[in-house]
PDB file of C-alpha atoms in Angstrom:
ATOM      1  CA  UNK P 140     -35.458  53.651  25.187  1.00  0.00           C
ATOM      2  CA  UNK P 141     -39.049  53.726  24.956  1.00  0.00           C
ATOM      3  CA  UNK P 142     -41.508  51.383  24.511  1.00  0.00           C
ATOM      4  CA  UNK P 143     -42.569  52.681  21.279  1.00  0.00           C
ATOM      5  CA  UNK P 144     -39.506  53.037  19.973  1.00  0.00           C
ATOM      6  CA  UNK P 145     -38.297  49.124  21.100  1.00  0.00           C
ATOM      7  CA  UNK P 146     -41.469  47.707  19.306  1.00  0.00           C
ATOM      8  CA  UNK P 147     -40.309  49.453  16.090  1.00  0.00           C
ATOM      9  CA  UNK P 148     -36.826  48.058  16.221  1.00  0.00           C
ATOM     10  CA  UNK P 149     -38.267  44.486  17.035  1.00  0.00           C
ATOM     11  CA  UNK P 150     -40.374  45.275  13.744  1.00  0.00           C
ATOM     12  CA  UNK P 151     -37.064  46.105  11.643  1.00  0.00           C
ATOM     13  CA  UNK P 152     -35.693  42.789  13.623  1.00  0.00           C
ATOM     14  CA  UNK P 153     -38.082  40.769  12.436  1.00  0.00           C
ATOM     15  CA  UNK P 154     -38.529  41.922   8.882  1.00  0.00           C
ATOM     16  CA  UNK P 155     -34.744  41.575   8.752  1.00  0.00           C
ATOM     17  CA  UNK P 156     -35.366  37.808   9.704  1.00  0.00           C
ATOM     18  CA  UNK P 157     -38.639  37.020   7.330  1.00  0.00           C
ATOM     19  CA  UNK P 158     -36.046  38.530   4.809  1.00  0.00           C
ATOM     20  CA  UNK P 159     -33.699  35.614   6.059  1.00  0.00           C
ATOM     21  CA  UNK P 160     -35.756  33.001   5.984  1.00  0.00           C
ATOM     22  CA  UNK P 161     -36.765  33.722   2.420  1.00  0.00           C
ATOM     23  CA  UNK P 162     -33.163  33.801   1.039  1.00  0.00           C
ATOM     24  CA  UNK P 163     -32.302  30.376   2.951  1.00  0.00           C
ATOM     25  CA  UNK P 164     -35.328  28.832   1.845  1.00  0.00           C
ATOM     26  CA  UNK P 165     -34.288  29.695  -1.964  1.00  0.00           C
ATOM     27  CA  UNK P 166     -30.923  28.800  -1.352  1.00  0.00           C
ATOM     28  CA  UNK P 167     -30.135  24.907  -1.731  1.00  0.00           C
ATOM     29  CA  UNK P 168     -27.356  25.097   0.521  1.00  0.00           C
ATOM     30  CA  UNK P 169     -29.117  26.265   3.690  1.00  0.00           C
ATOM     31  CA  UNK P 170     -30.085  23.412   5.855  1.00  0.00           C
ATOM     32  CA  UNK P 171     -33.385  22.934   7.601  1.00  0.00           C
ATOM     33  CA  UNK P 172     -31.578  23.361  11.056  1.00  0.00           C
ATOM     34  CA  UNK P 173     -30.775  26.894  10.354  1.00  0.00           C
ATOM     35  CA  UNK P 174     -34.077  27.655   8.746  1.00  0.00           C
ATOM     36  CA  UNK P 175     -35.815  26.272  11.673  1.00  0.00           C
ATOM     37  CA  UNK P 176     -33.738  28.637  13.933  1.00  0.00           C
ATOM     38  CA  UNK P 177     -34.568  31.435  12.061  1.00  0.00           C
ATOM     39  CA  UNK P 178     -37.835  30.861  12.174  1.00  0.00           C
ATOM     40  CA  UNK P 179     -37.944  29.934  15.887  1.00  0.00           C
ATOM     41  CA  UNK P 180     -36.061  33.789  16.513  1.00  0.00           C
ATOM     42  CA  UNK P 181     -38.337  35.113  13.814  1.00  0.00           C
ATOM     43  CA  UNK P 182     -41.711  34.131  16.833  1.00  0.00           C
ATOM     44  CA  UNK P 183     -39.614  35.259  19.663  1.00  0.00           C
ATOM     45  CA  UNK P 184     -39.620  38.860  18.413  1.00  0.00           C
ATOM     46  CA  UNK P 185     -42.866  38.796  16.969  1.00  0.00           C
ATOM     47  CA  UNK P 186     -43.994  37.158  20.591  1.00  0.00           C
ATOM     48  CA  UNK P 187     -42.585  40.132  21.959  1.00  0.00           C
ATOM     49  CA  UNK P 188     -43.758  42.301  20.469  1.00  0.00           C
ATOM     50  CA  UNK P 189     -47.462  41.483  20.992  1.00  0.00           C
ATOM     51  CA  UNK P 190     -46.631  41.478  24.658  1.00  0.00           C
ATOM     52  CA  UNK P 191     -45.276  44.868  24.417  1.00  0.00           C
ATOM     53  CA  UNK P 192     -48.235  45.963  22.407  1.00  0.00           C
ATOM     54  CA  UNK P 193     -51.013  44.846  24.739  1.00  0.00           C
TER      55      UNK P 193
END
């Protein structure tokens, strides 16, 4: 895999994830544990992928 193409499916990761964290904050049932965790993954990727970009 290139690096190219592992940025762009870190990009799709982490859209998938903002997507997440939008639905659990909406949703009364989600606790702020599992929003936090999302969020937490949600920096990892986008962490990595401004390493992979520079």
């Amino acid at each position: 895999m290139s690096v190219t193409s592992h940025v762009e499916e870190l990009r799709r990761k982490h859209q998938t994830l903002s997507d997440a964290v939008e639905r659990a904050q909406r949703s009364p049932s989600t606790s702020n544990l599992e929003i936090t965790q999302l969020k937490r993954e949600k920096l990892r990727i986008k962490e990595e992928i401004s390493r992979l970009s520079n």
